[in-house]
Structures are given as structure tokens and as C-alpha cells.
CSV table of C-alpha atoms in Angstrom, one decimal:
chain,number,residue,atom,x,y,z
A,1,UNK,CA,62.8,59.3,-41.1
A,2,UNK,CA,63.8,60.0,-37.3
A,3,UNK,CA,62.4,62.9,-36.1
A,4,UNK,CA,64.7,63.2,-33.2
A,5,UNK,CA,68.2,65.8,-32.4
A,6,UNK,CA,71.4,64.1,-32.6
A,7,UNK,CA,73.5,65.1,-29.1
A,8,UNK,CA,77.0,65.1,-28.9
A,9,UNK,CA,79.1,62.6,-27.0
A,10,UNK,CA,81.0,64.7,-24.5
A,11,UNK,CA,84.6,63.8,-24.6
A,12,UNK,CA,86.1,64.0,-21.2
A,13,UNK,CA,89.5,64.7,-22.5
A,14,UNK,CA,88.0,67.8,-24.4
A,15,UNK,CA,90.3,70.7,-23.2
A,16,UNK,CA,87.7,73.0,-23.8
A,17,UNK,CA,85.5,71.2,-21.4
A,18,UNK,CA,87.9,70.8,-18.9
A,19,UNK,CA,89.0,74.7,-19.2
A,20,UNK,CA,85.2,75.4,-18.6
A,21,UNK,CA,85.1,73.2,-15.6
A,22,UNK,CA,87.6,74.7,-13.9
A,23,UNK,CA,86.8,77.8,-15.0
A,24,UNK,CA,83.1,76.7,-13.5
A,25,UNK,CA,84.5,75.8,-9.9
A,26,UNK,CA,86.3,79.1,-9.5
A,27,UNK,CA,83.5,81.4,-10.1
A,28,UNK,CA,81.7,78.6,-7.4
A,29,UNK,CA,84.4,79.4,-5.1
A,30,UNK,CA,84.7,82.6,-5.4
A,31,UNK,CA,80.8,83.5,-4.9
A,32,UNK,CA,81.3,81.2,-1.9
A,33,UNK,CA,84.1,82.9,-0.9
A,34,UNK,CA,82.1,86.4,-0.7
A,35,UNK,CA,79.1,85.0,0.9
A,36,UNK,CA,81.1,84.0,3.5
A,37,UNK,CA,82.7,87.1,4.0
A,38,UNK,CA,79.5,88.8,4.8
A,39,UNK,CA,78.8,86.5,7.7
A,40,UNK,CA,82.3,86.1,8.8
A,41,UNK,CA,84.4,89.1,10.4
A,42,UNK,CA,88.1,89.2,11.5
A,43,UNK,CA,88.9,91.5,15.0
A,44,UNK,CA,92.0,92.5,15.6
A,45,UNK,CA,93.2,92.8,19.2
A,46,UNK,CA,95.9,95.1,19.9
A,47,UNK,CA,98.0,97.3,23.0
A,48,UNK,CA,101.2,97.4,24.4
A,49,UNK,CA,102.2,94.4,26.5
A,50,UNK,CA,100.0,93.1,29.4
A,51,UNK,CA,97.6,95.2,29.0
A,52,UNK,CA,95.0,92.6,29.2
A,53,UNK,CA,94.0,91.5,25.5
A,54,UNK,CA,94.8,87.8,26.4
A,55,UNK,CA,91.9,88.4,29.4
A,56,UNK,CA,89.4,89.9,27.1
A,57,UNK,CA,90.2,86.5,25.0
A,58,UNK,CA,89.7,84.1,27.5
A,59,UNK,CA,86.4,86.1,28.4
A,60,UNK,CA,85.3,85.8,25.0
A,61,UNK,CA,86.4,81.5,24.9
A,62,UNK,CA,84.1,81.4,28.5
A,63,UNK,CA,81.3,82.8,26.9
A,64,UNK,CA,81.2,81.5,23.3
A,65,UNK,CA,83.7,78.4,23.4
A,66,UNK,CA,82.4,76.5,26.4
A,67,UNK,CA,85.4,77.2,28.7
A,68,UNK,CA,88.8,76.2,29.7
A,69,UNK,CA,90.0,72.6,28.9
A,70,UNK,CA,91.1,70.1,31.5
A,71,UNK,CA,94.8,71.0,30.1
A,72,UNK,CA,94.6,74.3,30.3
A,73,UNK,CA,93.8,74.8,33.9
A,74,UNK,CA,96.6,72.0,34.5
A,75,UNK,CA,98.7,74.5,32.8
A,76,UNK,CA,97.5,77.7,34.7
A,77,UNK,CA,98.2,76.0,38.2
A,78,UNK,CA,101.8,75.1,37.1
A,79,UNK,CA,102.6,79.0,35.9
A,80,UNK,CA,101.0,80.8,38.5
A,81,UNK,CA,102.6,78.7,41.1
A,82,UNK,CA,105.9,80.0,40.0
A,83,UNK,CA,104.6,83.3,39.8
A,84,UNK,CA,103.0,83.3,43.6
A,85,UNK,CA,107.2,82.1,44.4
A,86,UNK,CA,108.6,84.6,42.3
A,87,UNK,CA,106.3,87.5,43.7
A,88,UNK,CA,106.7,87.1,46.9
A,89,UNK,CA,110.9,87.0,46.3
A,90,UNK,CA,110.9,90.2,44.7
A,91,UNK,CA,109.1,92.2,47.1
A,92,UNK,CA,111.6,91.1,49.7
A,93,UNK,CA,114.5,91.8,47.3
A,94,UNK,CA,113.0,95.5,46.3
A,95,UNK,CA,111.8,96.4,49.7
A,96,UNK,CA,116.1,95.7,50.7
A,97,UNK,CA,116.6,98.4,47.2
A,98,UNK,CA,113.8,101.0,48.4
A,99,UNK,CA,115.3,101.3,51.9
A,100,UNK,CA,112.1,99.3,53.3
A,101,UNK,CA,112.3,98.1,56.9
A,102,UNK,CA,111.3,94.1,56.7
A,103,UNK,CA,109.9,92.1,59.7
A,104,UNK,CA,111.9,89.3,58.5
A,105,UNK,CA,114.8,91.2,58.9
A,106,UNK,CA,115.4,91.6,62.3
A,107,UNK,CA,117.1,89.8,64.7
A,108,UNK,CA,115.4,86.8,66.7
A,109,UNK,CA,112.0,87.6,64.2
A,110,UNK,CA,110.3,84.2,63.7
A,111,UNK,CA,109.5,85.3,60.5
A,112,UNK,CA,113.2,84.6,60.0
A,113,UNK,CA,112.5,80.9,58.6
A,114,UNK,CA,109.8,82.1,56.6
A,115,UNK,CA,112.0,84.6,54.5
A,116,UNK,CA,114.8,82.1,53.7
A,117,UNK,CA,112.3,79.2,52.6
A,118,UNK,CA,110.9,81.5,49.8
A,119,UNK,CA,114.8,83.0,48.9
A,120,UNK,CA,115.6,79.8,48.5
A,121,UNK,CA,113.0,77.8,46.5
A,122,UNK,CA,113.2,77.5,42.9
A,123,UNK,CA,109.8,77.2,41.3
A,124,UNK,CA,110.9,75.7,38.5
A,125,UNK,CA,112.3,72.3,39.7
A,126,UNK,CA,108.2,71.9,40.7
A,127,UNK,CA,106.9,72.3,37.5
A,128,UNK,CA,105.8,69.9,34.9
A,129,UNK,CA,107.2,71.2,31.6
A,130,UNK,CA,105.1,68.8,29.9
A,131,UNK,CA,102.1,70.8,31.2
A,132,UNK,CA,103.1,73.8,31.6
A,133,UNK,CA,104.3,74.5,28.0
A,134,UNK,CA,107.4,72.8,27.8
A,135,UNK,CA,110.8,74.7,27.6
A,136,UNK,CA,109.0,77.6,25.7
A,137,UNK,CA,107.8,78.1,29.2
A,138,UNK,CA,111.1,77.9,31.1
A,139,UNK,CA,112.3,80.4,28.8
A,140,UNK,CA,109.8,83.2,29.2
A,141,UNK,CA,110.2,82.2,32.8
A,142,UNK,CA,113.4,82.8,33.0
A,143,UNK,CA,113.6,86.0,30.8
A,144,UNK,CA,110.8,87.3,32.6
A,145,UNK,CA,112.5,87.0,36.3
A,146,UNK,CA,116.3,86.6,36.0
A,147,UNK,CA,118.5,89.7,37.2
A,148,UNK,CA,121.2,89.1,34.5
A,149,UNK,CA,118.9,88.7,31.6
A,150,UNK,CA,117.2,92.0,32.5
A,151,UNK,CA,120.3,94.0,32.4
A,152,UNK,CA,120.9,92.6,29.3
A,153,UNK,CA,117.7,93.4,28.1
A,154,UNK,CA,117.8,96.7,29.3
A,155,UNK,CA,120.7,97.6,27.5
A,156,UNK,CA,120.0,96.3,24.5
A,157,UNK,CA,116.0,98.8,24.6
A,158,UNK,CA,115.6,101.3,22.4
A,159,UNK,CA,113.6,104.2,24.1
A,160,UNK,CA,110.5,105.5,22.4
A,161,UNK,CA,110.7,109.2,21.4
A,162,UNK,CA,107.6,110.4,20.3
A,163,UNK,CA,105.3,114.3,20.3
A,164,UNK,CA,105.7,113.4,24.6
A,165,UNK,CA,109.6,114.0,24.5
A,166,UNK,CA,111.9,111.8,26.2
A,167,UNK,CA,110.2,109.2,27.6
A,168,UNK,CA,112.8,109.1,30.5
A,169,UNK,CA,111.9,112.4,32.1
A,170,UNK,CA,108.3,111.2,33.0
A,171,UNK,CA,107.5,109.4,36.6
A,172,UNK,CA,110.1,107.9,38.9
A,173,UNK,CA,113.0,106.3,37.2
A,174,UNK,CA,114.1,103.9,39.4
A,175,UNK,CA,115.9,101.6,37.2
A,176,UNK,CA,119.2,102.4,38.3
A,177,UNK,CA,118.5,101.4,41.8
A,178,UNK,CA,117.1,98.3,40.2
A,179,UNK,CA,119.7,96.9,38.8
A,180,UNK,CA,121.9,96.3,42.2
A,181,UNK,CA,120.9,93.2,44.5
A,182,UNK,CA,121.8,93.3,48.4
A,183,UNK,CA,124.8,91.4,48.9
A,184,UNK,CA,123.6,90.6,52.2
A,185,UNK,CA,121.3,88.2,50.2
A,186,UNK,CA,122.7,87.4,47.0
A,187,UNK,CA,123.4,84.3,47.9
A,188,UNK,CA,120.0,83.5,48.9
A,189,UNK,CA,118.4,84.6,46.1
A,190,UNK,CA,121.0,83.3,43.6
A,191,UNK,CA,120.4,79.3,45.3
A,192,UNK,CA,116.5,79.9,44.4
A,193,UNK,CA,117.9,79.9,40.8
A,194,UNK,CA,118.8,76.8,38.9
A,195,UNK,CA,122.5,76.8,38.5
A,196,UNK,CA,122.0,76.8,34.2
A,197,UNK,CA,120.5,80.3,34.4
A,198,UNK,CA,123.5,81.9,36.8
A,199,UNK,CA,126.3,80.2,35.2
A,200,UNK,CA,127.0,77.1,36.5
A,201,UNK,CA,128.7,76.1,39.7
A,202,UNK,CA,128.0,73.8,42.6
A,203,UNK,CA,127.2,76.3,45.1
A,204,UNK,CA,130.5,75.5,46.8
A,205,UNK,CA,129.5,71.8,47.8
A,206,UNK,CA,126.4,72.8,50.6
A,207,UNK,CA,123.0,71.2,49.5
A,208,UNK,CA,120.3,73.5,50.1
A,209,UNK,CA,117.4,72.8,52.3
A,210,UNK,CA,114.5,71.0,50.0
A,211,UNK,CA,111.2,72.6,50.7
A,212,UNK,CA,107.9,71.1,50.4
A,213,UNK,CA,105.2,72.9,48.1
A,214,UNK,CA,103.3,73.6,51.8
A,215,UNK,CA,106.3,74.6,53.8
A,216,UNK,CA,106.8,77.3,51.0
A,217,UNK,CA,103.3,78.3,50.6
A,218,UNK,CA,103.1,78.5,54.7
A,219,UNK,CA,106.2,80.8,54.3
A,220,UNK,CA,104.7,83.3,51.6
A,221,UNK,CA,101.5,82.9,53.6
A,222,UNK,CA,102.7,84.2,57.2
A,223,UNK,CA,105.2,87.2,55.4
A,224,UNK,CA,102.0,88.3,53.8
A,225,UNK,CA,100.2,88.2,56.4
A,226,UNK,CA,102.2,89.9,59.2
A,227,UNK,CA,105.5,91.2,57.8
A,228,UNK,CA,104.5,95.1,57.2
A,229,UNK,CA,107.1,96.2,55.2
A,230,UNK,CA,106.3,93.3,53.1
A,231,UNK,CA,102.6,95.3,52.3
A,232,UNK,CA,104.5,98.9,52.5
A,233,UNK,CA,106.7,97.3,49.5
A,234,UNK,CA,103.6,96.2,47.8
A,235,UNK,CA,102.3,99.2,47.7
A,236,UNK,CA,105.3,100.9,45.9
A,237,UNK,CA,105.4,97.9,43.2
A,238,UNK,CA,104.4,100.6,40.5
A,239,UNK,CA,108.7,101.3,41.0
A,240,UNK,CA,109.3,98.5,39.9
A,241,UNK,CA,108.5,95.0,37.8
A,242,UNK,CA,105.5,92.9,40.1
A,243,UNK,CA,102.8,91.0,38.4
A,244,UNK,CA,99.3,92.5,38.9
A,245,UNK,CA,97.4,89.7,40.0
A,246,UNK,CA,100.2,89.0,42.4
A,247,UNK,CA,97.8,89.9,45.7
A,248,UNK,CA,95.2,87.1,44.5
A,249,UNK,CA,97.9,84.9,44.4
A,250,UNK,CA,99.2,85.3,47.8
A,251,UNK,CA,95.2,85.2,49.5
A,252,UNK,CA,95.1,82.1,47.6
A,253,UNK,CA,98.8,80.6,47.9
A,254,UNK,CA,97.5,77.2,49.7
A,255,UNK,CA,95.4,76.4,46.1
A,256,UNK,CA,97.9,76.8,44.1
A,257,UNK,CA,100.6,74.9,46.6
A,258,UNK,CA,98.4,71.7,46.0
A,259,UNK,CA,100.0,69.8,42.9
A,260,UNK,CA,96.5,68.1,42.2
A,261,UNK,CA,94.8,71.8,41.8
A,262,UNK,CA,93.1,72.6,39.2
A,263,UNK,CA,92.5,76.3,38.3
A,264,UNK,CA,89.1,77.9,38.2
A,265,UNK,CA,87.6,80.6,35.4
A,266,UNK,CA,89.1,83.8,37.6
A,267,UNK,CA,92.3,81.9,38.6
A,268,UNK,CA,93.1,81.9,34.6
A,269,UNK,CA,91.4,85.1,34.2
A,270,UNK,CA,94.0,86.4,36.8
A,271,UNK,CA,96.8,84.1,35.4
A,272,UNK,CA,99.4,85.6,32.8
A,273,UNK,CA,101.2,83.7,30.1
A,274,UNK,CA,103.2,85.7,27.7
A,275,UNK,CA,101.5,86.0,24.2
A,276,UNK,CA,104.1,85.1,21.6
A,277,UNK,CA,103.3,85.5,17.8
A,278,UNK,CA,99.8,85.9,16.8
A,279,UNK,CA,97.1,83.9,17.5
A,280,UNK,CA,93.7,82.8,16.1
A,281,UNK,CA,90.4,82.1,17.4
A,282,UNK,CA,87.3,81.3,15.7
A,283,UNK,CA,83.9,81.9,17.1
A,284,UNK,CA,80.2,81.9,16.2
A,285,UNK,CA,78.8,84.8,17.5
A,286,UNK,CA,74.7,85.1,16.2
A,287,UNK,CA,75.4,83.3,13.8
A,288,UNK,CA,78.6,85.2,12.5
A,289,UNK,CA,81.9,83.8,12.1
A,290,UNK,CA,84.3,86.0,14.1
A,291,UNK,CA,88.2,85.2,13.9
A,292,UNK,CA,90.0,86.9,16.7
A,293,UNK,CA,93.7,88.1,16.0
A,294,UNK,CA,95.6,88.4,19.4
A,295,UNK,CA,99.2,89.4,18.9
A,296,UNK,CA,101.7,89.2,21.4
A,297,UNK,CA,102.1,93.4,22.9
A,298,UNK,CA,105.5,93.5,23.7
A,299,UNK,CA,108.3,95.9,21.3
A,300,UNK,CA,109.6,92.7,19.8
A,301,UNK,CA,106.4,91.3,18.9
A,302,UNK,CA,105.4,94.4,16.7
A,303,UNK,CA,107.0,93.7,13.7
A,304,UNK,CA,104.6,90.5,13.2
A,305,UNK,CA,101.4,92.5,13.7
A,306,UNK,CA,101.5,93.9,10.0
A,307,UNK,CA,101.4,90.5,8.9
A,308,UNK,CA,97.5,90.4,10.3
A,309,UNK,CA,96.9,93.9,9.2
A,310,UNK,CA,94.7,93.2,6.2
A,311,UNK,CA,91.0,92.8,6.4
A,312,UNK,CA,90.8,93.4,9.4
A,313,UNK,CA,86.5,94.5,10.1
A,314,UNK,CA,87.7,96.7,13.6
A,315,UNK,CA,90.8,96.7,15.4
A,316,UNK,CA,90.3,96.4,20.0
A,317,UNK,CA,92.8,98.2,20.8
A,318,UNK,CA,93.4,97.6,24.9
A,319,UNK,CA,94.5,100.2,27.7
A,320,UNK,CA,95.9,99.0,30.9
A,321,UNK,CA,94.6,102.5,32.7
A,322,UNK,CA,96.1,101.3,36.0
A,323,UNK,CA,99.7,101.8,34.5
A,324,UNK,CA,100.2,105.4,34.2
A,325,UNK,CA,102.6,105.5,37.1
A,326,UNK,CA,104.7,102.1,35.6
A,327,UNK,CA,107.2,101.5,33.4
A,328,UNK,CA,107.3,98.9,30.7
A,329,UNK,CA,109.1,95.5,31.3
A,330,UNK,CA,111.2,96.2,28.0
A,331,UNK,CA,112.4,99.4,28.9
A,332,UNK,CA,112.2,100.7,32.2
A,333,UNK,CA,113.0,104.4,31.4
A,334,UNK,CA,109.3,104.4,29.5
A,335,UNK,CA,106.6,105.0,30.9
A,336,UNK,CA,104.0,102.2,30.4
A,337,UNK,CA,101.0,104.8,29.7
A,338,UNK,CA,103.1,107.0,27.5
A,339,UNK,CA,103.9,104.3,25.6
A,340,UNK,CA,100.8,102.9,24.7
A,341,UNK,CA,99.7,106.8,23.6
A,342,UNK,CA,102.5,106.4,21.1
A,343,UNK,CA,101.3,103.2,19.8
A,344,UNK,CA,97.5,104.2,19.8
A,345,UNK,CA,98.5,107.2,17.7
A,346,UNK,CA,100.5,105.5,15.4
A,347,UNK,CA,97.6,103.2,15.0
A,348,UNK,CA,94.6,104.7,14.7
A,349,UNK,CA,95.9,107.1,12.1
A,350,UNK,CA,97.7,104.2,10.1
A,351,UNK,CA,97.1,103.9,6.4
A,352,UNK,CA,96.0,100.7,7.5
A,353,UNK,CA,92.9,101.5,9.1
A,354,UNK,CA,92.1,104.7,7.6
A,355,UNK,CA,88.2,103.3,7.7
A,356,UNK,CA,88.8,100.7,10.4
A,357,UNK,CA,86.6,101.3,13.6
A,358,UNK,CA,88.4,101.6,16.4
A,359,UNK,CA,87.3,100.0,19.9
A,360,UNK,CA,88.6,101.1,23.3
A,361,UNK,CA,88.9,99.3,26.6
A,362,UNK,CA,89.7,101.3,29.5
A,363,UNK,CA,91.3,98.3,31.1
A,364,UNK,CA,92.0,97.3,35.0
A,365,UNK,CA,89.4,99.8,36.6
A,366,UNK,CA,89.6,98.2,39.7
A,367,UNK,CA,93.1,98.5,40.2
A,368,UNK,CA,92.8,102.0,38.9
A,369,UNK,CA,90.5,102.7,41.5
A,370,UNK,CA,92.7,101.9,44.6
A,371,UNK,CA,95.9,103.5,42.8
A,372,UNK,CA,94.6,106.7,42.4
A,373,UNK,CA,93.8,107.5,45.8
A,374,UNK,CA,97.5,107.0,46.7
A,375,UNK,CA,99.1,108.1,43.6
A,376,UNK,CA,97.5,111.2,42.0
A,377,UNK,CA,97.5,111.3,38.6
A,378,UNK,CA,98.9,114.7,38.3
A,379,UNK,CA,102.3,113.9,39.3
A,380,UNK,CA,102.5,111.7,36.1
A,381,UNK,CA,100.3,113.5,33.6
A,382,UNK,CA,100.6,117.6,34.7
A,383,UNK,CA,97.8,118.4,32.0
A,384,UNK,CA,95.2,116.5,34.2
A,385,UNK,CA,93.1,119.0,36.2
A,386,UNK,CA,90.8,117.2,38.1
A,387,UNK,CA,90.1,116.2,41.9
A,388,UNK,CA,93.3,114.1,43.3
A,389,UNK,CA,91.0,111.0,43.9
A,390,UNK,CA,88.1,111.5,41.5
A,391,UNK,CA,88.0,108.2,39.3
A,392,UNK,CA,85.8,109.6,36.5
A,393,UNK,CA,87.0,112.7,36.5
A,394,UNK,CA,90.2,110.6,35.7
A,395,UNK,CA,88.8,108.5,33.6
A,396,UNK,CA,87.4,111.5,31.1
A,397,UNK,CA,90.4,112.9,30.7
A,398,UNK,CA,92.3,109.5,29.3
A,399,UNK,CA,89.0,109.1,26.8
A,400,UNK,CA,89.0,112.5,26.1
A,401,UNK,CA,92.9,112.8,25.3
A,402,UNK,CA,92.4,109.5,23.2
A,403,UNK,CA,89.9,110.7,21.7
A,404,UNK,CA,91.3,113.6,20.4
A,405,UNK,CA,94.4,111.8,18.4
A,406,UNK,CA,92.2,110.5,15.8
A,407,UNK,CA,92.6,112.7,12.8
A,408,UNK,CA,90.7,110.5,10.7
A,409,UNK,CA,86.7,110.2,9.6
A,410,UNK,CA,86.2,106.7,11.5
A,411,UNK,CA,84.5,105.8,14.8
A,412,UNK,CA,85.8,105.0,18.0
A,413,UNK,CA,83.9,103.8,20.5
A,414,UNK,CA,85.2,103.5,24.5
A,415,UNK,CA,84.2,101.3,27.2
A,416,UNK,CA,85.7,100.8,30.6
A,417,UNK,CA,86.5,97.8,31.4
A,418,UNK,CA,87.9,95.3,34.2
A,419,UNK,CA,88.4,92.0,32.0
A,420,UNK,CA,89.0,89.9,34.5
A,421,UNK,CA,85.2,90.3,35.7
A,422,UNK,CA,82.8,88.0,33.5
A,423,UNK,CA,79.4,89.4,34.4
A,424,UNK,CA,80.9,92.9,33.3
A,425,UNK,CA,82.3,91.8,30.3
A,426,UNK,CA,79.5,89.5,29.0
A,427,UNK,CA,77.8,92.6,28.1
A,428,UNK,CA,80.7,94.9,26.8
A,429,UNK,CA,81.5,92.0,24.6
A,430,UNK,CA,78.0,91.4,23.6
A,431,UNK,CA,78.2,95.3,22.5
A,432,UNK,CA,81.5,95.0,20.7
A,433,UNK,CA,80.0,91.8,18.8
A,434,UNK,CA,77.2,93.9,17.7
A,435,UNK,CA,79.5,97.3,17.1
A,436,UNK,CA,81.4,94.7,14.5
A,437,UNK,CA,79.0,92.6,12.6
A,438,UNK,CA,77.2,96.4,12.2
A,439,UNK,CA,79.9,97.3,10.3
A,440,UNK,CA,80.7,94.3,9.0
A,441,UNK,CA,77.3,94.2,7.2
A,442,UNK,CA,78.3,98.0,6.0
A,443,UNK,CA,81.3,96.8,4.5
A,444,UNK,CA,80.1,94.2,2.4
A,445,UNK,CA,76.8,97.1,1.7
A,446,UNK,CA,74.1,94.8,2.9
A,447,UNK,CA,73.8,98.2,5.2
């Protein structure tokens, strides 16, 4: 007699073993799914446009990703070209709108030359779409510096009205002042445009002068340098639309001019390119997956941010402090500052993030520093009732007044911050990274 079991031959077609297996490598998944979870967070970066949430990404890709690609600081030289062109144009064209007295606008001034070579160069017939972004790029270009799109825009705005009133009562409106171009050069500026952005034409039949990437860069170098109501203007660009990191691109003018250039870390830190959408970025930050959310500031790209909303470990939420005598791009009746109180509010007592920690940058210190000594706070925010040039003081009240909006039982912690400065950030970012995977590990209750 055989002493030994009988075992069954498993029949691969069995549906009862195939309902097992599946049912085998989902429970798999899904305990690989949470294990994951625990080690991996998701921070959200949000604030109204340029701000400065794209800087505190690229900080965060210098100090955990290895750095800018080849491409990207191809890229970076080819936009912030334009923008050194397109800077320097509008400070003539506003100091002509805010009664400024130009150098270059005198009779027999040698700066004479100098002024028409940078009215009449168009940027974007030296740029390489193909590295630059391709004609996504000639579109936000374009948006972002032609006259007739931004009356367009601004009619199409809606104003925020929010606990602050009407947004158009606070800080110098000068949009209606804005809106009108010199005649006396019209034509100048119009022939630095290509000819598909005004409307077409042939500019009657004369060819303009073709510049040379030096000859123009020699131009914006000599009105920066000795043209004083080119500076006075510069001064006053809080009245009106003017890139921040404009005054680094005029010290710097002759690198950028140089088609072979290729940007360094603080030229991209400085650099601008519109965020569009959201994006992700993965990182491994001691030993913890982090996927950063940055989504595009700007009015129109707000509806997309609730598609990112869920999950979400702690939301950055980033504060351009330098901006509370400016008005926002979109709209210019709104004040940039009381704007982005609005949307902090709105935010940070969300439904959303009821038990979200919040993170605070104080962003663009540095500028904040030199602004406030010429333009006191108080003329924009009344409540403030410190000394006229006392930067902390300053800088108390905004934390404090943020501070006070949230009505919920969460943390929020503040830092001030100048993103464009690596050594700075490299430890503010090593404290968010450890503020986040703290609560991160609360989360999932390891803590």
C-alpha cells in the first residue's frame, strides 16, 4: 500500500485560481502602494504670478538634480536676450509717459544713435525657436510685451474684490497713462516689432537699419550707463510692467549679446520663463521621494491648480514682498500684494487643506530692501506703523498679518527668503525638506 498524499494537478485555466491570482497581485500592489507613500511626499508650490516659485524650483534642481542641462542654459541665453532688448525699450517708452527728461532725447546728444538702435531691434528675429521653446515661446513673448495685446488683455480682466475693497483705490493707478504711446516714437518702436504682431504692412517700402547683436548691446550698454533719466525711470518701474532682474541684465548685456553664450546657475536663477500648466519634479531628498507641483501663478492658470489639489503633504505658498507698491501684469488696477492676500486667504482656509501645513516664503528680500527706503510702505498699506525704512519692522508686519488669516488648527511656518541666492536657500530648503517629511511620517502615523 502507498503511504504517500495524492496532490492535485493545478489547472491553469481554473477560474478560481486565476481570480485568486489576481486577487493576490492587488493586495501586492496595494501594500506596495502604501509603503511607498510613507517615503514618498507630494509639495505643492503655489502664489500669484512671478512671485518666484519657478526660482525656488530651480534651487531645489541645483541642489538635488545635479544642475541645469546643456539645453537649458542654451534656452536661458535666447529668452533673456530678448528680455535685456525689451527692457531697455520700455524704460525709454515709459520715461516719454511719466514726463521723464531723457539724455537721448536732446538735440545733438550722442546718445542719439544709441536710442534708435534699441527702438528699432526686434529680438525675436535673433532667436532660435528651436532652442528657445519653439513658437510657445514667441507667443508668451509676444503677449507679454506687445501694446495691443495688453489693451486687449486689460479689458478683457476681471478685478478681484475681496474683505480689502476695490482693488483699484489702492497705490498709483497709472494704467490709463499706460496705455498711450508717444507719437513722436511710434514709429520707432512699432519697426522693433515684427510686422505679424502689428498687422501687417511693409513699413511703407524703407528697410530698416540691421543691427548686429554688439552694436545693440553697445547701445543698451552706454544709455545705461550715462543717460540719467534712463536710471530716474528705473527707479519708478514699480508704475509700470518691468522685469525684476532687468538691472542684472543690463550690467551683464555683452554676455548675453554673444550668440555662443551659455548661461550660468544665477543667470537662470535671474531668468524668467512663464510657467504654463502644472509641472512635476521628482526628487530624492534623504532618502524620500518628493514630487514637486509648480503651477503656473497667473489668473488664467488657477482653474488647473485644483486638478493637483489632492494629496498634497504641505502646500509652499510664495510671496513676492518686494511688490506691494506694483500692480499685476493681468490687471493693472490690482494691486500685486493685495492680490496675493486674497489668494493666501482663500487658500489657507480651503476645504482642501484644512490639515495641510502651510509654508511661507517672504520672497525678493533684497529688492525689498532697496524699495523700501524710497517707497515707504505706509503709502500702500496705512495699517503699517513702523519706521519709514525699517526692513524688519516691515517684514513683521506682513508675517504677522499673514499670520493672522489662518482660522484653522494647522501650522504655518515663515521664512524669508531671496531665491535667487543658493547659499541662502540650501538651508531654507534643507528646513522645508525636513518640515515635510516630519509631517509626512505624521500622516501616514509612523509619528
Amino acid at each position: 500500500m502507498g503511504c504517500g498524499a495524492s496532490i492535485p494537478v493545478q489547472d491553469e485555466q481554473d477560474p478560481f485560481l486565476q481570480d485568486k491570482q489576481i486577487n493576490d497581485a492587488i493586495e501586492q500592489s496595494l501594500h506596495l502602494n502604501k509603503a511607498n507613500a510613507k517615503n514618498g511626499v507630494k509639495l505643492l508650490l503655489l502664489g500669484a504670478g512671478e512671485s518666484g516659485k519657478s526660482t525656488v524650483l530651480k534651487q531645489l534642481k541645483l541642489l538635488h538634480k545635479g544642475g541645469f542641462s546643456h539645453q537649458e542654459r542654451m534656452q536661458y541665453s535666447n529668452i533673456i536676450w530678448c528680455d535685456v532688448i525689451q527692457s531697455m525699450k520700455i524704460l525709454i517708452i515709459q520715461a516719454r509717459k511719466l514726463k521723464i527728461r531723457l539724455d537721448c532725447d536732446q538735440p545733438n546728444s550722442a546718445l542719439i544713435p544709441f536710442k534708435r538702435c534699441v527702438l528699432r531691434s526686434d529680438a525675436l528675429t535673433q532667436i532660435d525657436t528651436s532652442i528657445a521653446g519653439g513658437t510657445n515661446f514667441l507667443n508668451d513673448y509676444i503677449l507679454k510685451y506687445d501694446e495691443k495685446i495688453k489693451m486687449k488683455r486689460k479689458l478683457n480682466s476681471t478685478g478681484v474684490v475681496g474683505f480689502l475693497g476695490d482693488p483699484g483705490q489702492k497705490g498709483n493707478d497709472t494704467s490709463a497713462n499706460n496705455d498711450e504711446i508717444d507719437p513722436e516714437i511710434r514709429d520707432e518702436v512699432l519697426s522693433g516689432i515684427p510686422q505679424a504682431v502689428v498687422g501687417g504692412g511693409n513699413n511703407n517700402g524703407n528697410e530698416q537699419p540691421r543691427y548686429s547683436r554688439h552694436d545693440i548691446a553697445e547701445s543698451i550698454h552706454q544709455l545705461w550707463a550715462n543717460d540719467s533719466g534712463i536710471k530716474k525711470c528705473f527707479e519708478r518701474s514699480n508704475e509700470f510692467q518691468f522685469e525684476s532682474s532687468a538691472e542684472y541684465y543690463f550690467d551683464n548685456v555683452f554676455n548675453f549679446a554673444d550668440p555662443s553664450y551659455l548661461c550660468s546657475d544665477l543667470d537662470i536663477l535671474k531668468g524668467r520663463i512663464k510657467t504654463t500648466g502644472i509641472t512635476e519634479t521628482n526628487f530624492t531628498i534623504n532618502s524620500f521621494q518628493f514630487k514637486v507641483l509648480d503651477a503656473g501663478g497667473q489668473r488664467s492658470e488657477r482653474r488647473k491648480w485644483i486638478h493637483c489639489f489632492d494629496d498634497i503633504t504641505a502646500v509652499l505658498f510664495v510671496l513676492a514682498i518686494n511688490e506691494y507698491d506694483q500692480m499685476l501684469f493681468e490687471d493693472e488696477r490690482v494691486n500685486r500684494m493685495h492680490e496675493s492676500i486674497i489668494l493666501f486667504d482663500q487658500l489657507c482656509n480651503s476645504k482642501w487643506f484644512v490639515n495641510t501645513p502651510f509654508i511661507l516664503f517672504l520672497n525678493k528680500i533684497d529688492i525689498f530692501e532697496e524699495k523700501i527706503k524710497r517707497n515707504p510702505l505706509k503709502k500702500y498699506f496705512p495699517d503699517y506703523r513702523g519706521k519709514r525704512d525699517d526692513v524688519d519692522e516691515a517684514l513683521k508686519f506682513f508675517e504677522t498679518n499673514f499670520l493672522k488669516m489662518n482660522r484653522t488648527n494647522k501650522p504655518i511656518y515663515v521664512h524669508r527668503t531671496c531665491a535667487t541666492d543658493t547659499k541662502s536657500m540650501k538651508f531654507v530648503l534643507s528646513a522645508v525638506a525636513d518640515i515635510v517629511i516630519q509631517s509626512n511620517l505624521k500622516k501616514s502615523g509612523i509619528m
